[in-house]
């Protein structure tokens, strides 16, 4: 057999999420972020290191980000890993032809799902009752971003990104080891660096954007949705916390392949991360409170050093719940995978 070809949540919650996005964005757009007065000194220093194609606006954006970090605390403190990641992004953005890591990039060579992966939709699509998926497969994610504009109106940066997540039945040679599912996720967003504090946490980055996600298939296998989202990232020492609410963009009923997707993926997710001696521990929860812990999901991740080689880490990821992929959005998954990570959240 050849490899397969590709071809509601509550109204109240949507209104609450929209209200939260508007209120917080109003705060981050307020002028007067308290940048240090020695902006020109910073720009002069960075100008000596920049390439000939670097613009004044790009230098100003980099220096403003660095100085917000320095001025946000009364006493010098160690720069959090998340802030170092943002600084590295700013520096790389000044280089031409630059693609940067967006979400974690990893390859899980072995992923076991004790609940099993359903082949029902594939049997119907291809009219072949012999299609059966194994409980063990490989999964990988490739996620890249590129800056489209820096320090626009002296206020925000503009980014675009693409994330590809694939689910590969590599251990199923009897059905030609197909890609069971591939999710494509292009997005674009505006990013702000406010630098204010709340309960000891620094708000190091805020964003508002639009994202499309689909699996590029037709017929009963087709899945897609579009969202407007915000993202708020806070850091304290080696700990980071992210809150990402979203609102689904409505589609015509005849074009909607998954009208109940927000019943399973909800309207927001929470992420947390902690870095300790080169180890990064992450956690994600989504739709648990909204669904009464009936249709939610949580994910745990651990990336760890592999000897002294700095560009590759071991990676273990555990997921339980709904929405692991678009094709599985309404199916329960309980799986664990092990492999390598090229880039994590820090």
GROMACS .gro file of N, CA, C and O in nm, residues 82-172:
model
  364
   82UNK      N    1   1.484   3.296   2.992
   82UNK     CA    2   1.391   3.344   2.892
   82UNK      C    3   1.433   3.478   2.836
   82UNK      O    4   1.418   3.506   2.716
   83UNK      N    5   1.488   3.566   2.921
   83UNK     CA    6   1.537   3.695   2.874
   83UNK      C    7   1.658   3.678   2.784
   83UNK      O    8   1.674   3.749   2.684
   84UNK      N    9   1.745   3.583   2.817
   84UNK     CA   10   1.860   3.556   2.732
   84UNK      C   11   1.814   3.509   2.594
   84UNK      O   12   1.875   3.542   2.492
   85UNK      N   13   1.707   3.430   2.591
   85UNK     CA   14   1.653   3.382   2.463
   85UNK      C   15   1.604   3.500   2.380
   85UNK      O   16   1.630   3.509   2.259
   86UNK      N   17   1.534   3.596   2.442
   86UNK     CA   18   1.485   3.713   2.370
   86UNK      C   19   1.599   3.801   2.321
   86UNK      O   20   1.595   3.855   2.211
   87UNK      N   21   1.703   3.815   2.403
   87UNK     CA   22   1.819   3.894   2.362
   87UNK      C   23   1.889   3.829   2.243
   87UNK      O   24   1.930   3.897   2.148
   88UNK      N   25   1.902   3.696   2.248
   88UNK     CA   26   1.964   3.626   2.135
   88UNK      C   27   1.881   3.643   2.009
   88UNK      O   28   1.937   3.661   1.899
   89UNK      N   29   1.748   3.640   2.022
   89UNK     CA   30   1.662   3.662   1.907
   89UNK      C   31   1.685   3.800   1.848
   89UNK      O   32   1.692   3.818   1.725
   90UNK      N   33   1.696   3.903   1.934
   90UNK     CA   34   1.718   4.039   1.886
   90UNK      C   35   1.851   4.050   1.812
   90UNK      O   36   1.861   4.114   1.706
   91UNK      N   37   1.954   3.989   1.868
   91UNK     CA   38   2.086   3.997   1.804
   91UNK      C   39   2.085   3.924   1.669
   91UNK      O   40   2.140   3.972   1.570
   92UNK      N   41   2.021   3.806   1.665
   92UNK     CA   42   2.014   3.732   1.540
   92UNK      C   43   1.929   3.804   1.436
   92UNK      O   44   1.955   3.794   1.316
   93UNK      N   45   1.827   3.876   1.483
   93UNK     CA   46   1.739   3.947   1.390
   93UNK      C   47   1.812   4.056   1.315
   93UNK      O   48   1.769   4.100   1.208
   94UNK      N   49   1.925   4.103   1.370
   94UNK     CA   50   2.003   4.207   1.303
   94UNK      C   51   2.087   4.151   1.189
   94UNK      O   52   2.141   4.228   1.109
   95UNK      N   53   2.100   4.020   1.182
   95UNK     CA   54   2.180   3.959   1.077
   95UNK      C   55   2.091   3.927   0.957
   95UNK      O   56   1.979   3.879   0.973
   96UNK      N   57   2.138   3.952   0.836
   96UNK     CA   58   2.057   3.923   0.717
   96UNK      C   59   2.040   3.773   0.696
   96UNK      O   60   2.121   3.693   0.741
   97UNK      N   61   1.929   3.735   0.629
   97UNK     CA   62   1.900   3.596   0.592
   97UNK      C   63   1.893   3.504   0.715
   97UNK      O   64   1.941   3.392   0.713
   98UNK      N   65   1.832   3.554   0.822
   98UNK     CA   66   1.829   3.479   0.947
   98UNK      C   67   1.695   3.411   0.968
   98UNK      O   68   1.590   3.472   0.956
   99UNK      N   69   1.699   3.281   0.997
   99UNK     CA   70   1.585   3.205   1.045
   99UNK      C   71   1.614   3.162   1.187
   99UNK      O   72   1.722   3.110   1.215
  100UNK      N   73   1.518   3.181   1.278
  100UNK     CA   74   1.539   3.151   1.418
  100UNK      C   75   1.440   3.046   1.466
  100UNK      O   76   1.332   3.030   1.410
  101UNK      N   77   1.478   2.975   1.570
  101UNK     CA   78   1.388   2.879   1.631
  101UNK      C   79   1.269   2.952   1.693
  101UNK      O   80   1.283   3.058   1.753
  102UNK      N   81   1.150   2.895   1.677
  102UNK     CA   82   1.028   2.953   1.733
  102UNK      C   83   0.981   2.865   1.850
  102UNK      O   84   1.018   2.889   1.964
  103UNK      N   85   0.907   2.762   1.823
  103UNK     CA   86   0.873   2.662   1.924
  103UNK      C   87   0.986   2.559   1.932
  103UNK      O   88   1.077   2.560   1.848
  104UNK      N   89   0.983   2.471   2.030
  104UNK     CA   90   1.090   2.370   2.038
  104UNK      C   91   1.100   2.286   1.911
  104UNK      O   92   1.000   2.252   1.848
  105UNK      N   93   1.223   2.254   1.875
  105UNK     CA   94   1.251   2.166   1.762
  105UNK      C   95   1.305   2.034   1.816
  105UNK      O   96   1.403   2.033   1.890
  106UNK      N   97   1.239   1.924   1.780
  106UNK     CA   98   1.278   1.795   1.838
  106UNK      C   99   1.242   1.681   1.744
  106UNK      O  100   1.162   1.696   1.651
  107UNK      N  101   1.302   1.565   1.773
  107UNK     CA  102   1.269   1.441   1.704
  107UNK      C  103   1.256   1.332   1.809
  107UNK      O  104   1.352   1.303   1.882
  108UNK      N  105   1.137   1.274   1.821
  108UNK     CA  106   1.112   1.164   1.913
  108UNK      C  107   1.115   1.034   1.833
  108UNK      O  108   1.024   1.006   1.754
  109UNK      N  109   1.220   0.957   1.853
  109UNK     CA  110   1.239   0.835   1.772
  109UNK      C  111   1.140   0.727   1.810
  109UNK      O  112   1.102   0.645   1.726
  110UNK      N  113   1.098   0.725   1.936
  110UNK     CA  114   1.002   0.626   1.980
  110UNK      C  115   0.893   0.689   2.064
  110UNK      O  116   0.922   0.751   2.167
  111UNK      N  117   0.768   0.677   2.020
  111UNK     CA  118   0.653   0.732   2.092
  111UNK      C  119   0.551   0.621   2.107
  111UNK      O  120   0.501   0.566   2.007
  112UNK      N  121   0.517   0.587   2.232
  112UNK     CA  122   0.421   0.480   2.258
  112UNK      C  123   0.293   0.538   2.316
  112UNK      O  124   0.295   0.610   2.416
  113UNK      N  125   0.179   0.505   2.254
  113UNK     CA  126   0.047   0.550   2.298
  113UNK      C  127  -0.031   0.429   2.348
  113UNK      O  128  -0.072   0.343   2.269
  114UNK      N  129  -0.052   0.423   2.479
  114UNK     CA  130  -0.120   0.307   2.537
  114UNK      C  131  -0.267   0.301   2.497
  114UNK      O  132  -0.329   0.193   2.503
  115UNK      N  133  -0.325   0.414   2.455
  115UNK     CA  134  -0.465   0.415   2.410
  115UNK      C  135  -0.480   0.372   2.265
  115UNK      O  136  -0.591   0.342   2.220
  116UNK      N  137  -0.369   0.372   2.191
  116UNK     CA  138  -0.373   0.333   2.051
  116UNK      C  139  -0.421   0.446   1.961
  116UNK      O  140  -0.495   0.535   2.003
  117UNK      N  141  -0.374   0.446   1.836
  117UNK     CA  142  -0.414   0.546   1.737
  117UNK      C  143  -0.523   0.489   1.647
  117UNK      O  144  -0.507   0.382   1.588
  118UNK      N  145  -0.633   0.562   1.635
  118UNK     CA  146  -0.747   0.515   1.559
  118UNK      C  147  -0.719   0.522   1.408
  118UNK      O  148  -0.662   0.619   1.358
  119UNK      N  149  -0.761   0.419   1.337
  119UNK     CA  150  -0.748   0.414   1.191
  119UNK      C  151  -0.885   0.424   1.123
  119UNK      O  152  -0.894   0.407   1.002
  120UNK      N  153  -0.990   0.452   1.200
  120UNK     CA  154  -1.126   0.452   1.148
  120UNK      C  155  -1.144   0.549   1.032
  120UNK      O  156  -1.200   0.514   0.927
  121UNK      N  157  -1.099   0.676   1.049
  121UNK     CA  158  -1.116   0.776   0.943
  121UNK      C  159  -1.037   0.738   0.818
  121UNK      O  160  -1.081   0.763   0.705
  122UNK      N  161  -0.920   0.678   0.835
  122UNK     CA  162  -0.836   0.640   0.721
  122UNK      C  163  -0.897   0.523   0.644
  122UNK      O  164  -0.890   0.518   0.521
  123UNK      N  165  -0.955   0.430   0.717
  123UNK     CA  166  -1.024   0.319   0.649
  123UNK      C  167  -1.140   0.370   0.565
  123UNK      O  168  -1.163   0.322   0.453
  124UNK      N  169  -1.213   0.470   0.617
  124UNK     CA  170  -1.325   0.527   0.542
  124UNK      C  171  -1.277   0.607   0.422
  124UNK      O  172  -1.333   0.595   0.311
  125UNK      N  173  -1.170   0.688   0.442
  125UNK     CA  174  -1.121   0.774   0.335
  125UNK      C  175  -1.070   0.692   0.217
  125UNK      O  176  -1.096   0.725   0.101
  126UNK      N  177  -0.996   0.584   0.246
  126UNK     CA  178  -0.934   0.506   0.140
  126UNK      C  179  -1.008   0.375   0.110
  126UNK      O  180  -0.958   0.295   0.032
  127UNK      N  181  -1.125   0.358   0.175
  127UNK     CA  182  -1.207   0.240   0.152
  127UNK      C  183  -1.123   0.112   0.163
  127UNK      O  184  -1.124   0.025   0.075
  128UNK      N  185  -1.048   0.105   0.274
  128UNK     CA  186  -0.957  -0.006   0.294
  128UNK      C  187  -0.962  -0.049   0.441
  128UNK      O  188  -0.899   0.013   0.527
  129UNK      N  189  -1.038  -0.153   0.474
  129UNK     CA  190  -1.051  -0.196   0.614
  129UNK      C  191  -0.925  -0.258   0.672
  129UNK      O  192  -0.920  -0.286   0.793
  130UNK      N  193  -0.824  -0.281   0.590
  130UNK     CA  194  -0.701  -0.344   0.640
  130UNK      C  195  -0.604  -0.243   0.701
  130UNK      O  196  -0.503  -0.283   0.760
  131UNK      N  197  -0.630  -0.114   0.688
  131UNK     CA  198  -0.541  -0.013   0.744
  131UNK      C  199  -0.546  -0.020   0.896
  131UNK      O  200  -0.652  -0.005   0.956
  132UNK      N  201  -0.434  -0.045   0.957
  132UNK     CA  202  -0.425  -0.049   1.103
  132UNK      C  203  -0.294   0.018   1.145
  132UNK      O  204  -0.188  -0.012   1.091
  133UNK      N  205  -0.303   0.109   1.241
  133UNK     CA  206  -0.185   0.179   1.290
  133UNK      C  207  -0.128   0.110   1.413
  133UNK      O  208  -0.203   0.056   1.496
  134UNK      N  209   0.003   0.117   1.425
  134UNK     CA  210   0.069   0.064   1.545
  134UNK      C  211   0.062   0.168   1.657
  134UNK      O  212   0.049   0.288   1.632
  135UNK      N  213   0.075   0.121   1.780
  135UNK     CA  214   0.072   0.210   1.896
  135UNK      C  215   0.203   0.287   1.912
  135UNK      O  216   0.209   0.384   1.988
  136UNK      N  217   0.308   0.243   1.842
  136UNK     CA  218   0.439   0.308   1.849
  136UNK      C  219   0.473   0.372   1.715
  136UNK      O  220   0.457   0.309   1.610
  137UNK      N  221   0.517   0.496   1.720
  137UNK     CA  222   0.555   0.569   1.600
  137UNK      C  223   0.666   0.667   1.633
  137UNK      O  224   0.716   0.672   1.746
  138UNK      N  225   0.706   0.749   1.535
  138UNK     CA  226   0.801   0.858   1.557
  138UNK      C  227   0.728   0.989   1.536
  138UNK      O  228   0.632   0.997   1.459
  139UNK      N  229   0.771   1.092   1.607
  139UNK     CA  230   0.713   1.225   1.593
  139UNK      C  231   0.824   1.328   1.591
  139UNK      O  232   0.927   1.311   1.656
  140UNK      N  233   0.803   1.436   1.516
  140UNK     CA  234   0.900   1.543   1.518
  140UNK      C  235   0.832   1.677   1.494
  140UNK      O  236   0.722   1.684   1.438
  141UNK      N  237   0.899   1.782   1.539
  141UNK     CA  238   0.848   1.919   1.521
  141UNK      C  239   0.961   2.008   1.471
  141UNK      O  240   1.072   2.006   1.525
  142UNK      N  241   0.932   2.084   1.367
  142UNK     CA  242   1.024   2.184   1.312
  142UNK      C  243   0.953   2.317   1.315
  142UNK      O  244   0.846   2.333   1.257
  143UNK      N  245   1.013   2.416   1.383
  143UNK     CA  246   0.946   2.545   1.403
  143UNK      C  247   1.047   2.658   1.386
  143UNK      O  248   1.147   2.665   1.458
  144UNK      N  249   1.020   2.747   1.289
  144UNK     CA  250   1.112   2.855   1.256
  144UNK      C  251   1.036   2.987   1.248
  144UNK      O  252   0.918   2.990   1.213
  145UNK      N  253   1.105   3.097   1.280
  145UNK     CA  254   1.046   3.229   1.269
  145UNK      C  255   1.144   3.325   1.203
  145UNK      O  256   1.266   3.301   1.201
  146UNK      N  257   1.090   3.435   1.152
  146UNK     CA  258   1.172   3.536   1.085
  146UNK      C  259   1.116   3.673   1.120
  146UNK      O  260   0.994   3.691   1.127
  147UNK      N  261   1.201   3.772   1.147
  147UNK     CA  262   1.151   3.907   1.175
  147UNK      C  263   1.107   3.977   1.047
  147UNK      O  264   1.178   3.974   0.946
  148UNK      N  265   0.992   4.040   1.050
  148UNK     CA  266   0.943   4.118   0.936
  148UNK      C  267   0.962   4.268   0.957
  148UNK      O  268   0.965   4.344   0.861
  149UNK      N  269   0.970   4.309   1.083
  149UNK     CA  270   0.991   4.450   1.114
  149UNK      C  271   1.028   4.466   1.259
  149UNK      O  272   0.969   4.402   1.347
  150UNK      N  273   1.129   4.551   1.287
  150UNK     CA  274   1.174   4.572   1.423
  150UNK      C  275   1.153   4.718   1.464
  150UNK      O  276   1.174   4.809   1.384
  151UNK      N  277   1.109   4.735   1.588
  151UNK     CA  278   1.089   4.869   1.643
  151UNK      C  279   0.995   4.953   1.558
  151UNK      O  280   1.021   5.070   1.529
  152UNK      N  281   0.886   4.893   1.515
  152UNK     CA  282   0.787   4.964   1.433
  152UNK      C  283   0.719   5.069   1.520
  152UNK      O  284   0.666   5.038   1.627
  153UNK      N  285   0.719   5.194   1.474
  153UNK     CA  286   0.665   5.308   1.550
  153UNK      C  287   0.727   5.316   1.689
  153UNK      O  288   0.664   5.363   1.784
  154UNK      N  289   0.852   5.268   1.700
  154UNK     CA  290   0.922   5.267   1.829
  154UNK      C  291   0.843   5.193   1.937
  154UNK      O  292   0.855   5.223   2.057
  155UNK      N  293   0.763   5.094   1.897
  155UNK     CA  294   0.671   5.031   1.992
  155UNK      C  295   0.678   4.878   1.990
  155UNK      O  296   0.683   4.815   2.094
  156UNK      N  297   0.677   4.816   1.870
  156UNK     CA  298   0.665   4.671   1.864
  156UNK      C  299   0.746   4.615   1.749
  156UNK      O  300   0.791   4.686   1.660
  157UNK      N  301   0.766   4.483   1.753
  157UNK     CA  302   0.831   4.409   1.646
  157UNK      C  303   0.726   4.321   1.577
  157UNK      O  304   0.624   4.286   1.636
  158UNK      N  305   0.754   4.286   1.453
  158UNK     CA  306   0.663   4.201   1.375
  158UNK      C  307   0.737   4.074   1.334
  158UNK      O  308   0.847   4.081   1.280
  159UNK      N  309   0.675   3.960   1.362
  159UNK     CA  310   0.735   3.831   1.329
  159UNK      C  311   0.636   3.745   1.251
  159UNK      O  312   0.514   3.761   1.261
  160UNK      N  313   0.691   3.651   1.175
  160UNK     CA  314   0.613   3.545   1.112
  160UNK      C  315   0.683   3.413   1.139
  160UNK      O  316   0.806   3.409   1.159
  161UNK      N  317   0.606   3.305   1.144
  161UNK     CA  318   0.664   3.175   1.178
  161UNK      C  319   0.589   3.064   1.107
  161UNK      O  320   0.474   3.081   1.064
  162UNK      N  321   0.656   2.951   1.098
  162UNK     CA  322   0.592   2.830   1.046
  162UNK      C  323   0.634   2.711   1.134
  162UNK      O  324   0.754   2.694   1.163
  163UNK      N  325   0.537   2.633   1.177
  163UNK     CA  326   0.563   2.514   1.258
  163UNK      C  327   0.504   2.392   1.188
  163UNK      O  328   0.389   2.393   1.146
  164UNK      N  329   0.586   2.290   1.174
  164UNK     CA  330   0.543   2.163   1.115
  164UNK      C  331   0.558   2.055   1.221
  164UNK      O  332   0.666   2.035   1.277
  165UNK      N  333   0.448   1.986   1.250
  165UNK     CA  334   0.455   1.874   1.343
  165UNK      C  335   0.404   1.750   1.272
  165UNK      O  336   0.293   1.750   1.218
  166UNK      N  337   0.486   1.645   1.272
  166UNK     CA  338   0.454   1.525   1.194
  166UNK      C  339   0.450   1.402   1.284
  166UNK      O  340   0.526   1.389   1.379
  167UNK      N  341   0.359   1.311   1.246
  167UNK     CA  342   0.337   1.186   1.320
  167UNK      C  343   0.359   1.071   1.221
  167UNK      O  344   0.277   1.050   1.131
  168UNK      N  345   0.468   0.999   1.237
  168UNK     CA  346   0.520   0.910   1.134
  168UNK      C  347   0.511   0.765   1.182
  168UNK      O  348   0.577   0.726   1.279
  169UNK      N  349   0.433   0.685   1.111
  169UNK     CA  350   0.420   0.543   1.140
  169UNK      C  351   0.538   0.466   1.079
  169UNK      O  352   0.520   0.373   0.997
  170UNK      N  353   0.657   0.504   1.122
  170UNK     CA  354   0.778   0.448   1.064
  170UNK      C  355   0.793   0.299   1.095
  170UNK      O  356   0.863   0.226   1.023
  171UNK      N  357   0.727   0.251   1.201
  171UNK     CA  358   0.739   0.111   1.239
  171UNK      C  359   0.625   0.026   1.181
  171UNK      O  360   0.597  -0.083   1.232
  172UNK      N  361   0.563   0.077   1.074
  172UNK     CA  362   0.453   0.004   1.008
  172UNK      C  363   0.487  -0.021   0.861
  172UNK      O  364   0.425   0.036   0.771
   0.00000   0.00000   0.00000
